[in-house]
Coordinates of C-alpha atoms and ligand atoms in Angstrom, one line a residue:
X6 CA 29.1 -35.7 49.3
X7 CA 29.6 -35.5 53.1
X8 CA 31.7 -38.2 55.1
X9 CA 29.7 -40.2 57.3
X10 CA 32.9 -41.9 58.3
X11 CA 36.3 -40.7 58.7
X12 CA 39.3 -42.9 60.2
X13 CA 42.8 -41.0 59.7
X14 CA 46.4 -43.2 61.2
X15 CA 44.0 -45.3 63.5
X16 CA 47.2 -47.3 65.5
X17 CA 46.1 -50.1 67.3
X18 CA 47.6 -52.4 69.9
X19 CA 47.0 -55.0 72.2
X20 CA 49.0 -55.5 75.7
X21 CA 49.5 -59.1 76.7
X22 CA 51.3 -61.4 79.0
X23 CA 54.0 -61.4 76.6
X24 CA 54.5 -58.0 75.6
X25 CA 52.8 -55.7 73.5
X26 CA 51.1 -56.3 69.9
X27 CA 50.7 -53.8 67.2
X28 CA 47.5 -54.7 65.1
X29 CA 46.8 -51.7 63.5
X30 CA 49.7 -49.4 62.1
X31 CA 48.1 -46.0 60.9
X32 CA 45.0 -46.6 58.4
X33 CA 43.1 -44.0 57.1
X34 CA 39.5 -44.7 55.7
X35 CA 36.1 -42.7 54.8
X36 CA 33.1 -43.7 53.6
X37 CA 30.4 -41.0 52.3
X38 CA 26.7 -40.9 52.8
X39 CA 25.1 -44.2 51.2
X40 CA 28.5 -45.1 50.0
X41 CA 28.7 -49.3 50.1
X42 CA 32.4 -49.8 51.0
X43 CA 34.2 -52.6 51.4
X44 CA 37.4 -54.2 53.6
X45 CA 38.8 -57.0 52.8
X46 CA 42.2 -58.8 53.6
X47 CA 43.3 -62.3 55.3
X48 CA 42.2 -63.3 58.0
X49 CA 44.1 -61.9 61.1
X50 CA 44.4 -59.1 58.7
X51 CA 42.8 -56.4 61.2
X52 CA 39.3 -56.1 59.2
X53 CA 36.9 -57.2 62.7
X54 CA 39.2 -54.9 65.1
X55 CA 38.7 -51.7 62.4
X56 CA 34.8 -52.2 63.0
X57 CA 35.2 -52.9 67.1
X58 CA 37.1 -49.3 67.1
X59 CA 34.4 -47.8 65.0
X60 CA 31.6 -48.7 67.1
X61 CA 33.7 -47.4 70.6
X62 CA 34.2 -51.4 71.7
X63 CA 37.6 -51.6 72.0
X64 CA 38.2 -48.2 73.8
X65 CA 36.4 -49.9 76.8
X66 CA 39.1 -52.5 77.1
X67 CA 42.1 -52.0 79.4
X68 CA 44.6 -54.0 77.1
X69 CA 44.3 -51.6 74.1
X70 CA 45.7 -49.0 73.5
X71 CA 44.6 -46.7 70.3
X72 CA 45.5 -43.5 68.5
X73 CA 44.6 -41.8 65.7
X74 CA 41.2 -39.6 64.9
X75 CA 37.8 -41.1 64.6
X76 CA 35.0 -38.6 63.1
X77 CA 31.5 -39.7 62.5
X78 CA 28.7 -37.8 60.9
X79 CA 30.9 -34.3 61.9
X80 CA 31.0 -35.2 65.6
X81 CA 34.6 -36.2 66.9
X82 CA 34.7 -39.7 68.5
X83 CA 37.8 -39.6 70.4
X84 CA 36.4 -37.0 72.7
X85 CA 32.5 -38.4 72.8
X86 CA 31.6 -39.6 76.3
X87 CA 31.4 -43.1 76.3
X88 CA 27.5 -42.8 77.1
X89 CA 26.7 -40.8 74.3
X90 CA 28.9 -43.7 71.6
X91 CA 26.4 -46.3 73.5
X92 CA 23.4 -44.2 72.5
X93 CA 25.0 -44.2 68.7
X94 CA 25.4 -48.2 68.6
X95 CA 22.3 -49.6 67.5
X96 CA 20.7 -46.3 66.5
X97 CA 23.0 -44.2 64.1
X98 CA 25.7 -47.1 63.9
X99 CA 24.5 -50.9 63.9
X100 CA 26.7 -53.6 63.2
X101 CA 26.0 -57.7 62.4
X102 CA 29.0 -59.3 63.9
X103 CA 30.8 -61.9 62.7
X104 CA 29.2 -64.6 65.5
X105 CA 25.7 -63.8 65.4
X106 CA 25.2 -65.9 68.4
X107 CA 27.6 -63.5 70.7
X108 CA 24.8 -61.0 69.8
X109 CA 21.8 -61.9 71.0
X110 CA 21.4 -62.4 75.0
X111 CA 20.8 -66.0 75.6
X112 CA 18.4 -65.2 78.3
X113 CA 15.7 -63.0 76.8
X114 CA 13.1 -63.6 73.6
X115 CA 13.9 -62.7 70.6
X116 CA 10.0 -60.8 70.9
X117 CA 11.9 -58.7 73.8
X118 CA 15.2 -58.1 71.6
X119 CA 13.9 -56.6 69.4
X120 CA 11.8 -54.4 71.7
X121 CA 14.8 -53.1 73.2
X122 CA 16.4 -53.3 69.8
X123 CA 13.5 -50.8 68.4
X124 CA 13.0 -48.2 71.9
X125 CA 16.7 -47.2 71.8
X126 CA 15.7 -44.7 68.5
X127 CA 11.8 -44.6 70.0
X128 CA 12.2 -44.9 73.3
X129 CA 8.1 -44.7 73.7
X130 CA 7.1 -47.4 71.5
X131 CA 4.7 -49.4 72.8
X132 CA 5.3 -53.1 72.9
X133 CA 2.7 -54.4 70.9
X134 CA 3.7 -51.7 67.9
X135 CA 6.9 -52.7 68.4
X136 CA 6.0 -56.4 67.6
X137 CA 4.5 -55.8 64.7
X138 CA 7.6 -53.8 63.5
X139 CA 9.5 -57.1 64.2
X140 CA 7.5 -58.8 62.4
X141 CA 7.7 -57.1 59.4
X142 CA 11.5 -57.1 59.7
X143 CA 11.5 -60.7 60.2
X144 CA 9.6 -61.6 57.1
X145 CA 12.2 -59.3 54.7
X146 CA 14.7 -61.6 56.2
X147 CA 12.2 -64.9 55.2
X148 CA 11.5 -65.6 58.5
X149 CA 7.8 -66.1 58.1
X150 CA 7.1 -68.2 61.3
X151 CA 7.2 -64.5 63.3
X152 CA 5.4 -65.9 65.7
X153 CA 6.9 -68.9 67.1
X154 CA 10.4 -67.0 66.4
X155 CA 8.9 -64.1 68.7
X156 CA 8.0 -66.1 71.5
X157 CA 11.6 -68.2 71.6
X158 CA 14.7 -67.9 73.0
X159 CA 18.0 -67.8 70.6
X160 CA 18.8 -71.4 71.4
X161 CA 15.7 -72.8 70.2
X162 CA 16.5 -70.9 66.8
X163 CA 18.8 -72.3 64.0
X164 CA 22.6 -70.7 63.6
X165 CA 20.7 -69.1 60.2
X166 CA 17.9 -68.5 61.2
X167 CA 19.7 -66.3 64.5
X168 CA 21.8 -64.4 61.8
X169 CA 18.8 -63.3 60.0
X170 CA 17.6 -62.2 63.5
X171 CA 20.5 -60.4 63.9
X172 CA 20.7 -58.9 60.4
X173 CA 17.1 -58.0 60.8
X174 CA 17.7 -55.8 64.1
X175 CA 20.6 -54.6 62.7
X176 CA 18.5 -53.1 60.1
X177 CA 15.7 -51.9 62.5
X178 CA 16.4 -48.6 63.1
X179 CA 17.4 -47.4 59.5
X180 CA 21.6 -46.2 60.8
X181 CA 23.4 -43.6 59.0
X182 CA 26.1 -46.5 59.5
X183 CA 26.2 -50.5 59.1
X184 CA 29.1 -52.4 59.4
X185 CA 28.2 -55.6 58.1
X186 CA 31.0 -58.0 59.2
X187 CA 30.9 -61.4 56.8
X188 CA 27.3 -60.9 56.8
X189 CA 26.3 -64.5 55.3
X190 CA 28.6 -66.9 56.8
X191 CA 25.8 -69.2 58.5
X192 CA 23.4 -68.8 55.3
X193 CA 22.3 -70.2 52.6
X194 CA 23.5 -68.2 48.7
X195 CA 19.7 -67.0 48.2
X196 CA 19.1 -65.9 52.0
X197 CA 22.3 -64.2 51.6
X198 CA 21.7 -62.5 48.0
X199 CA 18.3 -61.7 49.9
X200 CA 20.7 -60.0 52.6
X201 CA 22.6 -58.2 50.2
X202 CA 20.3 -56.8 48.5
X203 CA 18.2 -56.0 51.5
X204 CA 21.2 -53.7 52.8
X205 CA 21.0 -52.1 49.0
X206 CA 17.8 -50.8 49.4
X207 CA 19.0 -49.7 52.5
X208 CA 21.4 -47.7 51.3
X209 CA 19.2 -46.3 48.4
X210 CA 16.2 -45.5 50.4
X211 CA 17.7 -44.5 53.5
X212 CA 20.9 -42.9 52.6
X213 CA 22.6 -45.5 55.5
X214 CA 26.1 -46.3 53.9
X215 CA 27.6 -49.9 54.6
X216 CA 30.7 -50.9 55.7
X217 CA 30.7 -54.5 54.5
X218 CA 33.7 -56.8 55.7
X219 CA 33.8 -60.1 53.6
X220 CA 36.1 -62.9 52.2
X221 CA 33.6 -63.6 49.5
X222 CA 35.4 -61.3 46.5
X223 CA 32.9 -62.0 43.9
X224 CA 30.0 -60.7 47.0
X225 CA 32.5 -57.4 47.3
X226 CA 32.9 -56.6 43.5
X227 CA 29.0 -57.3 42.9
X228 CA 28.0 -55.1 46.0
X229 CA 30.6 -52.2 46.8
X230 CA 31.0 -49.2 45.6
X231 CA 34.8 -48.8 46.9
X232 CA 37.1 -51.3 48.4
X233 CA 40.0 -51.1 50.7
X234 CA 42.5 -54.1 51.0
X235 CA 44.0 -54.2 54.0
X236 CA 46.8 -56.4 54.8
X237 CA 48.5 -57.3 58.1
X238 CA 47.5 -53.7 60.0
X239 CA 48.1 -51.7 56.7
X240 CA 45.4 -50.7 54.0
X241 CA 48.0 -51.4 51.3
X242 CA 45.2 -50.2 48.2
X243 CA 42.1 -48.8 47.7
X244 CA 40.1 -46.9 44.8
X245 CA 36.8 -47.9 42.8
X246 CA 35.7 -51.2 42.9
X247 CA 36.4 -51.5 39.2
X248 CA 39.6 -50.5 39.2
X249 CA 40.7 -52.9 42.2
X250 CA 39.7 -55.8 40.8
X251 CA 40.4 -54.8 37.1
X252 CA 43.7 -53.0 37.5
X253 CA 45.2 -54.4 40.9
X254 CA 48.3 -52.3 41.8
X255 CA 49.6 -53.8 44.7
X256 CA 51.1 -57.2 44.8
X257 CA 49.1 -58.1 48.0
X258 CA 46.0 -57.5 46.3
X259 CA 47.0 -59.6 43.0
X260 CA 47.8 -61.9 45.4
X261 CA 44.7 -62.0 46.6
X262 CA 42.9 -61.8 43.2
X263 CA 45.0 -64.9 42.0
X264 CA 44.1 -66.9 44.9
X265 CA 40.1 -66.8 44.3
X266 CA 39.7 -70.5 42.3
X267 CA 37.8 -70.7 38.6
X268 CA 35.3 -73.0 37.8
X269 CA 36.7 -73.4 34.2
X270 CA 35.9 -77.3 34.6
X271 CA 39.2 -79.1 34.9
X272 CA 42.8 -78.2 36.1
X273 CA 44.3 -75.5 38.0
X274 CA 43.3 -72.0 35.7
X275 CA 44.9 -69.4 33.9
X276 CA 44.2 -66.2 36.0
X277 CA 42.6 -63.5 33.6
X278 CA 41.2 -60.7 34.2
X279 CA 37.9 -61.7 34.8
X280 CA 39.3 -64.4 37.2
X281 CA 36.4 -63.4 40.1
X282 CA 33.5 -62.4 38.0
X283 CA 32.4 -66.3 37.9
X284 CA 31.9 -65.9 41.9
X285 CA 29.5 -62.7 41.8
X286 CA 26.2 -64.8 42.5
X287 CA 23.9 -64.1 39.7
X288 CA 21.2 -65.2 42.4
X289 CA 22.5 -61.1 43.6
X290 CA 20.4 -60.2 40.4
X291 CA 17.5 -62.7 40.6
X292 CA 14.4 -62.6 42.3
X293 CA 14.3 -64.4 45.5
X294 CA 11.1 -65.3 46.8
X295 CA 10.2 -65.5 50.5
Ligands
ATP26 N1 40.9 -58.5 72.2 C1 42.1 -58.8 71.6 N2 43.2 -58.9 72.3 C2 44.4 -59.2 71.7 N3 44.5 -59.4 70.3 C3 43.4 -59.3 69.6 C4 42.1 -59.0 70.2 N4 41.2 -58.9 69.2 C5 41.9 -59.2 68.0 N5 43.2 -59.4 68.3 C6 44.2 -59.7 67.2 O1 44.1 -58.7 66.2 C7 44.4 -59.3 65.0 C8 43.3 -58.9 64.0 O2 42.1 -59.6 64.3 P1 40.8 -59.4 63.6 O3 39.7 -60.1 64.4 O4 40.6 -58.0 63.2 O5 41.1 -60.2 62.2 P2 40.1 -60.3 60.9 O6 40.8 -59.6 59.8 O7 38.8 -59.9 61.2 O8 40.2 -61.8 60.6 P3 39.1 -62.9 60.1 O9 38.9 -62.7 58.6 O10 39.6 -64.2 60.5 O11 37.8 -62.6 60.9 C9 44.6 -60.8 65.2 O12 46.0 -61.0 65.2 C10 43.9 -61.0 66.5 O13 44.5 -62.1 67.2
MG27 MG1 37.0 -60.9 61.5

């Protein structure tokens, strides 16, 4: 299978009033057509900066400084125009951020977002097809008030509500590429197993492979294929999801195992090795209904 993704000693750093700050030191990930892969680590960890260098965000700002080489789909990144990475990003390579609220503009519908949202891969569609597309987007999301959540503005929407928007147009344009980062924090567990396993049929009918960022490791060992743990700039492990969280090797990661709590009902537990299979939502497998 062919790499959608390849990352090889990506060095990252940030220049600041106080010096400089390495955030990155050399990490080196791929993930393959309709692979589901995961990153996790602590927070501060580097997990939301990996998937700002990916989409071509970063390089834009004068305080970073990055090295290393970037491919994507065969084409070389570090040497694409920054014109032609903006034509990727929300095309090719879509992202839900971590703050859906910092991606959607304030001052236009969500009716016109969308419409924008859906002309960057057609540029000719015409606005009332395009509406109807929304539509439909916004009800696999079980938003099923299309209308009135057309018409308004994000401020007169939920926090929720504006993720599923988000995670909706993120899913508009079918990408080769979606970097999903902590997809579900402002929803509910069934809107969020809904979520999930909206982005697996993604992956299995379009071929789009995910790059899914998340503290929730029960979410990560129900959904992803691979998993890298990354700790303070480094990916200290990755392999098969089975194997990382059946077999952890490296003491961050066991770290990080031990530290997900039990609901054995009373007292601290004994960590086994099934310690994070009580967190893997079975709602993932259930039917959720709109
Ligand atoms: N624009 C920036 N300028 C300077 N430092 C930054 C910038 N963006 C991120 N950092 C620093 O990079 C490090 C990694 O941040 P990042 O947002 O990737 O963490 P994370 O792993 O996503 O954490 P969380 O789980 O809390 O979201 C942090 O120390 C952060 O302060
Ligand atoms: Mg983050």
């Amino acid at each position: 299978m062919t790499n959608v993704l390849k990352i090889e000693n990506l060095h990252l750093s940030f220049r600041g009033y106080t010096g400089t700050s390495k955030v990155l030191h050399g990490i080196s990930l791929s993930i393959k057509k309709g692979e589901r892969v995961a990153l996790v680590g602590e927070s501060g960890s580097g997990k939301s900066v990996t998937a700002r260098v990916i989409l071509g965000l970063l390089q834009e700002l004068r305080t970073s400084k990055i090295k290393g080489a970037l491919e994507f789909n065969g084409q070389n990144l570090n040497t694409m125009h920054s014109s032609d990475w903006q034509a990727l990003r929300g095309t090719d390579m879509s992202m839900i951020f971590q703050d859906p609220t910092s991606s959607l503009n304030p001052v236009f519908t969500i009716g016109d977002q969308f419409v924008e949202v859906l002309r960057r891969r057609t540029p000719k569609l015409e606005i009332k097809a395009a509406l109807v597309r929304a539509a439909e987007l916004l009800v696999s999301v079980s938003i099923n008030d299309h209308e009135r959540v057309l018409n308004a503005f994000p401020f007169q929407l939920s926090g929720g509500m504006n993720q599923r928007v988000v995670i909706a147009m993120a899913l508009a344009n079918k990408p080769a590429l979606l970097i999903a980062d902590e997809p579900g924090t402002a929803l509910d567990v069934t809107v969020q197993a809904q979520t999930l396993r909206l982005m697996q049929d993604l992956t299995e009918q379009s071929g789009t492979s995910v790059l899914f960022i998340s503290h929730n490791l029960g979410v990560v060992r129900e959904f992803a294929d691979r998993v890298y743990v990354i700790y303070r700039g480094n990916i200290v492990e990755s392999g098969p999801t089975k194997t990382i969280f059946e077999k952890p090797g490296h003491a961050y990661t066991q770290a990080l195992m031990s530290a997900v709590p039990r609901l054995t009902g009373g007292g601290i537990p004994e960590i086994e090795d099934d310690r994070v299979a009580f967190l893997a939502p079975s709602v993932f497998h259930d039917e959720v209904g709109p």
